[in-house]
Every structure is written in C-alpha cells, then in structure tokens.
Coordinates of C-alpha atoms in Angstrom, one line a residue:
Chain A
M1 CA 1.6 -17.9 -26.5
I2 CA 4.6 -15.1 -26.4
S3 CA 4.8 -13.9 -30.1
P4 CA 8.4 -15.5 -31.2
M5 CA 10.3 -12.4 -31.8
I6 CA 9.4 -11.4 -27.9
Q7 CA 10.9 -14.5 -26.9
L8 CA 13.7 -14.2 -29.2
I9 CA 14.8 -10.2 -27.2
L10 CA 13.7 -12.4 -24.1
T11 CA 16.0 -15.2 -24.5
F12 CA 18.7 -13.1 -26.2
L13 CA 18.9 -10.6 -23.9
V14 CA 19.7 -14.1 -21.0
V15 CA 22.6 -15.3 -23.8
V16 CA 23.7 -11.6 -23.9
G17 CA 23.8 -11.5 -20.3
V18 CA 25.9 -14.9 -19.8
F19 CA 28.2 -13.8 -21.9
V20 CA 29.1 -10.4 -20.7
A21 CA 28.8 -11.8 -16.8
L22 CA 31.9 -14.5 -18.4
Y23 CA 33.6 -12.2 -20.0
F24 CA 33.7 -9.9 -16.7
L25 CA 34.8 -13.6 -14.7
S26 CA 37.7 -14.5 -17.1
R27 CA 38.7 -11.0 -16.7
R28 CA 38.3 -10.3 -13.0
S29 CA 41.0 -9.9 -10.6
Q30 CA 41.0 -12.4 -7.2
P31 CA 39.3 -9.6 -5.0
A32 CA 41.0 -8.4 -1.4
G33 CA 40.5 -11.1 1.6
G34 CA 37.9 -10.6 5.1
S35 CA 40.9 -8.8 6.8
E36 CA 42.0 -6.4 3.6
S37 CA 38.9 -6.0 3.7
L38 CA 37.6 -5.3 7.5
L39 CA 41.1 -2.7 7.0
E40 CA 39.6 -1.4 4.3
G41 CA 36.6 -0.9 5.5
R42 CA 37.6 1.5 9.1
A43 CA 39.7 3.5 6.8
A44 CA 36.4 4.5 5.0
L45 CA 34.2 4.9 7.3
D46 CA 37.1 7.1 9.5
A47 CA 37.9 8.8 6.0
L48 CA 33.8 9.8 6.0
Q49 CA 33.8 10.8 9.7
R50 CA 36.6 12.5 9.2
E51 CA 36.9 13.9 6.4
L52 CA 34.2 14.4 4.3
L53 CA 30.5 14.6 6.3
P54 CA 31.6 16.9 9.2
P55 CA 29.8 19.8 9.5
E56 CA 32.6 21.8 9.6
M57 CA 34.0 20.3 5.9
L58 CA 30.8 20.3 3.6
D59 CA 30.1 24.0 5.4
R60 CA 33.7 25.4 4.3
I61 CA 33.2 23.8 1.0
F62 CA 29.7 24.7 0.5
S63 CA 28.6 27.9 2.1
K64 CA 27.9 30.6 0.1
A65 CA 29.8 32.7 2.7
D66 CA 32.7 32.8 0.7
H67 CA 31.6 33.2 -2.3
E68 CA 29.6 36.4 -1.3
Y69 CA 33.3 37.4 0.1
V70 CA 34.3 37.1 -2.9
S71 CA 31.7 38.6 -4.9
Q72 CA 32.5 41.4 -3.1
D73 CA 35.1 43.2 -3.4
A74 CA 37.0 41.1 -5.7
S75 CA 37.5 41.1 -9.4
A76 CA 35.4 39.5 -12.4
A77 CA 38.8 37.3 -12.7
V78 CA 39.3 36.0 -8.9
R79 CA 35.8 35.4 -8.5
E80 CA 36.3 33.0 -11.8
L81 CA 39.2 31.8 -10.3
F82 CA 37.3 30.9 -6.6
L83 CA 34.1 29.5 -8.2
K84 CA 36.3 27.3 -10.2
E85 CA 38.6 26.4 -7.9
R86 CA 35.6 25.5 -5.6
R87 CA 34.1 23.4 -8.4
K88 CA 37.3 20.7 -8.2
I89 CA 37.1 20.9 -4.7
A90 CA 33.3 19.8 -4.7
L91 CA 34.2 17.4 -7.4
S92 CA 36.9 15.7 -5.5
W93 CA 34.9 15.8 -2.4
A94 CA 32.1 13.6 -4.7
H95 CA 35.0 11.5 -5.8
E96 CA 36.3 10.7 -2.4
L97 CA 32.6 10.2 -1.2
R98 CA 31.6 7.6 -3.9
E99 CA 35.3 5.7 -3.2
Q100 CA 34.3 5.7 0.3
I101 CA 30.9 4.4 0.3
L102 CA 32.6 1.9 -2.0
S103 CA 35.4 0.8 0.4
L104 CA 32.0 0.7 2.6
R105 CA 30.0 -1.9 0.9
R106 CA 33.1 -3.8 -0.2
F107 CA 33.9 -3.8 3.6
H108 CA 29.7 -4.6 3.9
L109 CA 30.2 -7.4 2.0
G110 CA 33.0 -9.3 2.9
S111 CA 31.7 -9.5 6.6
A112 CA 27.9 -10.4 5.5
R113 CA 29.5 -13.2 2.8
F114 CA 30.4 -16.0 6.2
Y115 CA 27.2 -15.6 8.0
A116 CA 24.6 -17.7 7.9
R117 CA 22.4 -15.3 9.9
L118 CA 22.2 -13.1 7.3
S119 CA 19.0 -11.2 6.6
V120 CA 17.9 -11.3 2.6
R121 CA 15.9 -8.5 3.3
T122 CA 18.2 -6.4 4.7
E123 CA 20.6 -7.4 2.1
I124 CA 18.5 -6.3 -0.8
K125 CA 17.4 -3.2 1.1
L126 CA 20.8 -2.2 1.5
A127 CA 22.0 -3.4 -2.0
L128 CA 19.5 -1.0 -3.3
Q129 CA 20.4 2.0 -1.1
F130 CA 24.7 1.1 -2.0
L131 CA 23.4 1.8 -5.7
S132 CA 21.2 4.6 -5.4
L133 CA 23.7 6.6 -3.1
L134 CA 26.3 5.9 -5.2
F135 CA 24.2 7.0 -8.6
L136 CA 23.6 10.1 -6.2
C137 CA 27.4 10.3 -6.2
Q138 CA 27.4 10.6 -10.1
I139 CA 24.8 12.5 -10.9
L140 CA 26.4 14.8 -8.0
R141 CA 29.9 14.6 -9.7
G142 CA 27.4 16.5 -12.6
L143 CA 26.0 19.0 -11.1
F144 CA 29.7 20.2 -9.9
F145 CA 30.6 19.9 -13.4
V146 CA 27.8 22.5 -14.9
R147 CA 26.7 24.1 -12.4
G148 CA 29.6 24.5 -10.5
A149 CA 30.1 23.8 -6.2
Y150 CA 27.4 26.3 -5.3
G151 CA 24.6 24.7 -8.2
A152 CA 22.9 21.3 -5.9
P153 CA 22.7 22.5 -2.3
R154 CA 19.2 20.2 -1.9
V155 CA 21.3 17.3 -3.5
V156 CA 24.3 17.3 -1.9
G157 CA 21.3 17.4 1.3
Y158 CA 20.6 13.8 0.2
A159 CA 23.3 12.8 -0.6
V160 CA 24.6 13.2 3.2
A161 CA 21.3 11.7 4.2
A162 CA 21.3 8.8 2.6
S163 CA 25.0 8.4 3.5
A164 CA 23.6 8.4 7.0
R165 CA 20.0 6.0 6.1
I166 CA 23.5 3.4 4.8
C167 CA 25.7 4.0 8.2
S168 CA 23.0 3.2 10.6
I169 CA 20.9 0.1 6.9
S170 CA 25.0 -1.0 8.0
E171 CA 24.6 -1.3 11.1
N172 CA 21.8 -3.3 11.8
A173 CA 23.2 -5.8 9.6
M174 CA 26.1 -6.5 11.4
S175 CA 24.7 -6.3 14.2
F176 CA 25.5 -10.0 15.4
L177 CA 28.7 -8.8 14.9
K178 CA 29.6 -7.9 18.4
A179 CA 32.9 -8.4 20.2
G180 CA 31.6 -11.0 22.9
E181 CA 30.3 -12.8 20.5
L182 CA 33.4 -13.0 17.9
D183 CA 35.3 -14.2 20.6
S184 CA 33.7 -18.1 21.9
P185 CA 32.7 -18.6 17.9
S186 CA 32.3 -22.4 19.1
E187 CA 29.3 -21.8 21.1
N188 CA 26.7 -21.0 18.5
P189 CA 28.0 -22.5 15.1
E190 CA 25.5 -20.7 12.4
R191 CA 26.9 -17.5 14.0
T192 CA 31.0 -19.2 13.4
P193 CA 33.3 -17.0 10.5
M194 CA 34.5 -19.3 7.9
L195 CA 38.2 -18.8 10.4
L196 CA 40.7 -20.4 8.4
Chain B
M1 CA 26.1 -35.7 -42.6
L2 CA 28.4 -32.6 -42.7
M3 CA 32.8 -33.7 -42.8
A4 CA 33.3 -30.8 -40.2
T5 CA 30.6 -32.3 -37.4
F6 CA 32.5 -36.0 -37.6
I7 CA 35.6 -33.9 -37.6
I8 CA 34.0 -32.1 -34.1
W9 CA 32.6 -35.0 -33.2
W10 CA 35.6 -37.2 -33.4
A11 CA 37.6 -34.3 -31.9
G12 CA 35.2 -34.1 -29.1
I13 CA 35.5 -37.8 -27.9
A14 CA 39.0 -37.2 -27.8
I15 CA 39.1 -34.8 -25.3
E16 CA 36.3 -35.9 -23.4
F17 CA 38.3 -39.7 -23.0
V18 CA 41.4 -37.8 -22.1
M19 CA 39.4 -35.2 -19.4
V20 CA 38.0 -39.3 -17.8
L21 CA 41.5 -40.4 -18.1
R22 CA 43.3 -38.0 -16.7
A23 CA 40.6 -36.9 -14.3
L24 CA 40.4 -40.8 -12.4
T25 CA 44.2 -40.7 -12.6
T26 CA 44.9 -37.5 -11.5
G27 CA 41.7 -37.3 -8.9
V28 CA 40.5 -34.4 -10.2
A29 CA 37.6 -36.5 -11.0
K30 CA 36.8 -37.2 -6.8
K31 CA 37.3 -33.2 -6.2
F32 CA 34.3 -32.2 -8.6
P33 CA 32.2 -35.8 -8.7
F34 CA 28.8 -34.0 -10.3
F35 CA 31.0 -32.9 -13.3
F36 CA 32.4 -36.0 -14.4
V37 CA 29.9 -37.9 -13.6
Y38 CA 28.2 -35.8 -17.0
L39 CA 31.0 -35.6 -18.4
F40 CA 30.9 -39.7 -18.7
S41 CA 27.7 -39.7 -19.2
V42 CA 28.1 -37.7 -22.2
L43 CA 31.3 -39.9 -23.2
C44 CA 29.6 -42.8 -23.3
G45 CA 26.7 -41.1 -24.4
D46 CA 28.7 -40.2 -28.1
V47 CA 30.1 -43.5 -28.2
L48 CA 27.3 -45.2 -28.4
L49 CA 25.5 -42.9 -30.6
Y50 CA 28.7 -43.1 -33.0
C51 CA 28.1 -46.8 -32.7
A52 CA 24.3 -46.6 -33.3
Y53 CA 24.7 -43.6 -36.5
E54 CA 27.6 -46.7 -38.6
F55 CA 25.8 -49.8 -37.7
R56 CA 22.2 -49.1 -36.3
P57 CA 21.0 -46.0 -37.5
A58 CA 17.7 -46.7 -36.7
W59 CA 19.5 -46.4 -32.9
Y60 CA 19.5 -42.7 -34.0
H61 CA 17.9 -40.9 -33.6
A62 CA 15.7 -42.2 -30.7
G63 CA 19.1 -42.4 -28.4
T64 CA 20.1 -38.4 -29.8
R65 CA 17.0 -37.5 -28.1
D66 CA 17.2 -40.3 -25.0
M67 CA 21.4 -38.9 -24.7
E68 CA 20.5 -35.3 -24.6
F69 CA 17.6 -35.2 -22.3
L70 CA 19.5 -36.7 -19.7
N71 CA 22.9 -34.3 -20.1
L72 CA 20.6 -31.4 -20.2
V73 CA 19.5 -32.9 -16.9
L74 CA 23.6 -34.4 -15.1
G75 CA 23.6 -30.5 -16.8
Y76 CA 22.7 -29.2 -13.8
G77 CA 25.7 -31.2 -11.8
I78 CA 27.4 -28.3 -13.1
V79 CA 26.1 -25.8 -11.7
L80 CA 26.2 -28.1 -8.4
E81 CA 29.5 -28.2 -8.0
I82 CA 29.8 -24.6 -8.0
F83 CA 27.3 -24.9 -4.8
R84 CA 29.2 -27.1 -3.3
H85 CA 32.5 -25.3 -4.4
V86 CA 32.6 -21.7 -4.6
L87 CA 29.4 -20.5 -2.2
S88 CA 29.9 -23.6 0.2
H89 CA 32.4 -22.2 2.2
Y90 CA 30.5 -18.2 2.8
P91 CA 26.9 -19.2 4.4
G92 CA 25.9 -15.4 4.0
A93 CA 26.2 -15.8 0.1
E94 CA 24.6 -19.3 -0.2
K95 CA 21.6 -18.4 1.7
F96 CA 21.7 -15.5 -0.9
A97 CA 22.1 -17.0 -4.0
R98 CA 19.7 -20.2 -2.3
V99 CA 16.6 -17.7 -2.3
A100 CA 17.4 -15.7 -4.9
G101 CA 17.3 -19.4 -7.1
T102 CA 14.1 -20.7 -5.5
A103 CA 12.5 -17.4 -5.6
V104 CA 13.5 -17.4 -9.9
F105 CA 12.6 -20.9 -10.0
A106 CA 8.8 -20.1 -8.2
A107 CA 8.5 -17.8 -10.6
I108 CA 9.2 -19.2 -13.3
F109 CA 7.6 -22.1 -12.1
G110 CA 4.4 -19.6 -11.4
F111 CA 4.5 -18.0 -15.3
A112 CA 4.2 -21.0 -16.6
L113 CA 1.4 -22.1 -15.2
V114 CA -0.7 -18.9 -14.9
Y115 CA 0.7 -18.4 -18.6
P116 CA -1.6 -21.1 -20.9
A117 CA -4.9 -20.4 -18.1
V118 CA -5.2 -16.0 -19.5
S119 CA -3.0 -16.5 -23.4
S120 CA -5.2 -16.8 -25.8
G121 CA -4.9 -20.5 -26.3
N122 CA -3.4 -20.5 -29.7
A123 CA -1.1 -24.0 -30.8
S124 CA 2.1 -23.9 -31.2
V125 CA 3.9 -25.4 -34.3
R126 CA 7.2 -25.7 -32.9
P127 CA 8.6 -28.8 -32.5
I128 CA 7.9 -29.7 -29.0
K129 CA 11.6 -31.7 -28.5
V130 CA 13.4 -28.2 -28.9
A131 CA 10.9 -26.1 -27.3
I132 CA 11.3 -28.4 -24.3
E133 CA 15.2 -28.4 -24.4
K134 CA 15.1 -24.5 -25.0
D135 CA 13.1 -23.8 -22.1
F136 CA 14.9 -26.0 -20.1
L137 CA 18.1 -24.3 -20.4
T138 CA 16.2 -21.1 -20.3
V139 CA 15.8 -22.4 -16.6
Q140 CA 19.1 -23.1 -15.8
A141 CA 20.6 -19.3 -18.1
I142 CA 19.0 -17.3 -15.7
F143 CA 20.0 -19.5 -12.3
F144 CA 23.3 -19.4 -13.6
L145 CA 23.2 -15.5 -14.5
G146 CA 21.7 -15.8 -11.0
I147 CA 24.8 -17.3 -9.1
L148 CA 27.4 -15.4 -11.2
G149 CA 25.5 -12.4 -10.1
V150 CA 26.4 -13.5 -6.4
I151 CA 29.2 -14.6 -7.0
F152 CA 29.7 -11.2 -9.0
Y153 CA 28.5 -9.4 -6.0
Y154 CA 30.0 -11.0 -2.4
G155 CA 33.5 -10.9 -4.5
L156 CA 33.7 -14.5 -4.2
P157 CA 36.9 -16.0 -4.9
L158 CA 37.8 -18.6 -7.3
G159 CA 39.7 -21.2 -8.8
R160 CA 41.3 -21.9 -11.7
N161 CA 39.2 -25.3 -11.6
I162 CA 36.0 -23.7 -10.9
K163 CA 36.4 -20.5 -13.3
G164 CA 37.9 -22.8 -16.3
I165 CA 34.4 -24.7 -15.1
I166 CA 32.4 -22.1 -14.8
L167 CA 33.4 -20.0 -18.3
G168 CA 32.8 -23.6 -20.5
Y169 CA 29.4 -24.5 -19.4
G170 CA 28.0 -20.7 -19.8
V171 CA 29.6 -21.1 -23.4
W172 CA 28.2 -24.1 -24.5
L173 CA 25.2 -23.2 -22.3
G174 CA 24.7 -19.3 -23.8
A175 CA 25.3 -21.5 -27.4
I176 CA 22.8 -23.7 -27.4
L177 CA 20.1 -21.2 -26.1
M178 CA 20.3 -19.1 -28.8
T179 CA 20.6 -21.4 -31.3
L180 CA 17.7 -23.4 -30.6
T181 CA 15.8 -19.9 -29.9
L182 CA 17.2 -19.1 -33.8
R183 CA 16.1 -22.5 -35.1
S184 CA 12.2 -21.8 -33.7
Y185 CA 11.7 -18.4 -34.3
I186 CA 13.4 -19.2 -38.4
G187 CA 12.6 -22.7 -38.5
S188 CA 14.2 -26.3 -39.6
S189 CA 16.2 -24.2 -42.6
F190 CA 18.4 -23.2 -39.4
N191 CA 18.8 -27.2 -39.5
S192 CA 22.2 -26.9 -41.7
I193 CA 23.7 -24.0 -39.3
L194 CA 22.9 -25.7 -35.9
I195 CA 24.0 -28.7 -36.5
V196 CA 28.2 -27.6 -37.0
A197 CA 27.3 -24.8 -34.0
Q198 CA 26.2 -26.2 -31.8
P199 CA 29.0 -29.5 -32.0
F200 CA 31.2 -26.8 -32.4
S201 CA 30.7 -24.2 -28.9
Y202 CA 30.7 -28.0 -27.1
L203 CA 34.0 -28.4 -28.3
L204 CA 35.0 -25.0 -27.3
S205 CA 34.1 -25.8 -23.9
L206 CA 35.7 -29.0 -23.8
F207 CA 38.9 -27.6 -25.3
I208 CA 38.7 -24.7 -22.0
W209 CA 38.0 -27.1 -18.9
L210 CA 40.4 -29.5 -20.6
E211 CA 42.5 -26.9 -20.1
A212 CA 41.3 -25.9 -16.2
L213 CA 40.9 -29.2 -15.2
W214 CA 44.3 -31.0 -16.3
S215 CA 45.6 -30.3 -12.5
Y216 CA 44.2 -29.5 -9.1
E217 CA 44.0 -26.3 -7.9
P218 CA 42.3 -26.3 -4.3
N219 CA 39.5 -23.6 -4.2
P220 CA 40.8 -20.1 -2.7
V221 CA 38.7 -19.2 0.1
A222 CA 39.2 -15.5 1.5
S223 CA 39.7 -16.5 5.4
V224 CA 40.2 -13.8 9.1
P225 CA 43.3 -15.3 9.8
N226 CA 43.0 -16.5 13.7
R227 CA 45.4 -14.1 14.9
L228 CA 43.3 -10.9 13.6
E229 CA 40.0 -12.2 15.4
A230 CA 41.0 -10.1 18.9
D231 CA 42.1 -7.2 15.9
Y232 CA 38.4 -7.9 14.7
S233 CA 36.6 -7.5 17.9
A234 CA 38.1 -4.9 18.8
A235 CA 37.5 -3.3 15.4
A236 CA 33.9 -4.6 15.5
A237 CA 33.0 -2.6 18.6
A238 CA 35.5 0.6 17.3
T239 CA 33.0 0.6 13.9
R240 CA 29.7 0.4 15.5
N241 CA 31.5 3.2 17.6
M242 CA 32.8 5.2 14.4
M243 CA 29.2 4.8 13.1
G244 CA 27.4 6.4 15.5
A245 CA 29.2 8.9 16.4
M246 CA 29.0 9.6 12.1
R247 CA 25.5 9.2 12.3
S248 CA 25.5 12.0 14.9
H249 CA 27.4 14.3 12.4
V250 CA 25.8 13.2 9.6
G251 CA 22.3 14.5 11.3
R252 CA 24.0 17.4 12.0
A253 CA 24.9 17.8 8.5
A254 CA 21.9 17.3 6.1
R255 CA 19.5 20.0 8.4
P256 CA 20.3 23.8 6.5

C-alpha cells in the first residue's frame, strides 16, 4: 500500500487545491463577455503587429549601434544615463509584450469556448505555448532588470520567435472562424456559436 | 454524543427543511433538480437517523452507513448541476472538461487496477468504510478541481446560485476529505474531532447554500450579440490577415 504519510500529503495537496480555487472563485469578478474579448483581441494583435514586434522597433531598442555611438564620445555620466533609459524602455517593451500576449489568450479562449469542434490537443498545446511565452516574458524582465537592455539578445530573439509560433497555432485553432461560415450559422449547428 | 453535535444536527435539519420548502415554493428546485434531490435525500436521512437514534439505536449505525453512501453517490449530482448550468452553454469548454474528466477517471481507474499488482500486498488495517469513502471523495475532489480549472481557464461567468453551490460543495468536500484522511492516518483517537468537524463543515455549507439559493438568478452567459455578427465576420477575416502579416514581420525580426 502507499505509505500513509504519502497518502496524507497527496490528499492534503488536493484539499489545499480545492480551498485555493474556492478562495479565488469567491474573489473573482465577472469575466468579460464575447464581444469585449474580440475587441480586446483585435487591439492586442494590432499592438503586437505595429508596435512591439516589427523588426525596425526591435532594432531601435536592442541594436548595439546606439550604445556604441554613445560609448565613443559621451562622458561616463551620459553613458550611464543612456543605459538606464534603455533598460527602462526594454522593461516596458517586455511588460507590454506580456500584456498583449495575455490579451491574445483571452481573445482565443473567449472564442474557443463556444465551439464544439474545438481540438483538445491543440488547446493543450496552445495553453503550454502561452504559458511558456508568459514565463519567458517574466525572465526577460528579470534579465533586463539585472543586466540591462543588452543583456539578453538571444532570449529576445527566442521570445519573438515563440510569439510567432503562438500566432501560428492560434490561427490554426481558429481556422473554422471563416467569415463565410459565420454568416450562415444554421448550416452546421456544431459550428454555431451561442449567439444570444 | 456531544451536545454540540446535537445542536449542529438540529440546525442542519432546520436549514435543510427551510431550503427544500423555499426551493419548492419559489421554483428554484426545478432549476437545480439534481442538487435538490441530493438535499432532499440528506434531509430525509437526517430525520430518519435522528428518529432511529432516539427510538431504535440498533438501527442507527447501519442506517448511518447506508445514508452516507447514498449521499456520496448523490453528491455527484452537484457536479452535474455545474455541467448543466455552466459548461453546457460553452460547447468548447464542455468538451475540454469532458475529455479532461475522462482522462482523470481513466488514470485513477488504471492506477487502482495496476497498483495492487505491483505493490507489496500488505493488507491495510484501516477500516474499509473509511477507505472507500475517502477514495470516493478523492475522485470527486480531483474531478471538481478539474471543472474549476476549466471554469477559470476559459473565464466562464458564474451566477449567484451556481457560485454558491460550488462554494458550499467545495467547503464540504475539502473538509470531509481532510478529516477522513487524518482519521485514517491518526486512527480512532481522531474520532472525537471528526464527529464535530464533519457536521460543522456541512452546516457551514448549508449556510452558504441557503444564502445563494434563496431566490433564482439565471447563470449569465457570455454572448456575442447578433448586431456584432457581421462585425465579427469582418473581424475574423481581418484577424487572419493581421496574423499572416505579423508572422512575416516576426519571422524577419527573429533572424539575427
């Protein structure tokens, strides 16, 4: 038999899980509805596409050219100020990236929950991708905080590439959301969202 | 039996009676049939057991065992209510919960089948009744946690009624499971705490249910208004275009 102590610990973990979930449930405010999450999702995609991920923007923030230029001629105080300001910008970038990824996830979940043809495998894959990307954003923030804006070039590249993967999987997961099909929901009840 | 236990017992019967009466007169019982079947069976069981305790003590112990088992089974009705009122409006989330639930049951069932074959085979000295009850409740708790996980993950809205049902059930389930586990670990010396802790946690759940189910409040359903349907079609198409464009941006950005 399983050791009584292990049984006790396992059950204790389950019970703690139940009580923690109940605590958050009792404090939970009503989540946003479908239309709100759609608008939020669009805004998130827009922000990611136009503000956070374009190569020009990434070059501007993380390219070492500016740093080299300042290092050549400026005084130590100016260099220090430059690095400090650049770190602030990098931290803001990582924070915004995380916020927009969260919005994208809300958008995806807000849509996916209505569809009976949802693929559980894709959902799990997507959940793990979102989780790892959010974790990566936190690591990036930590690295920027400790080592400055130029301290994690590879992680920045990895985060950007992971964002691309998320978008790709999310797009596949929502491939049934085609404009033509949504215009005639009664043709296939399985695909019909709950439009009330 | 302690006086405190009697007081909790009487209070429990009174609250159950009020709840059942109120639910029948306001129509709440029709909205949550599985829950009220469970509550009604508990009420009948409590009244019968009280009578047995007072007038036929020999029947009391056998009756307690049967009623506890019946209530354990009917307790799954509460999980059914959560499915009916929360998940059924969201086919995607329901499918996810169904698959996850099946996987959990399969894992537990598989473990129960395989474990005796690979274990040392030492017979347990713990009482069978406590063991069965605890195992049954552990499965319920894991399943319940899974459903809560789906509710949180997909951000499903909950109305006052169903939120109260979940909170009350969770409090009861967690407390009973913990006390039974401690009972099987510590032994019969824990009984003095168990006979007060279990009814007290149930009374607490009854208060939560009484407040939450005093009147009917439909569960809110996140909706995509009809007016937005056309906008949404355009939004979905625009999103796909944006994603395509974004991928090419990101692809270029990711290259050193």
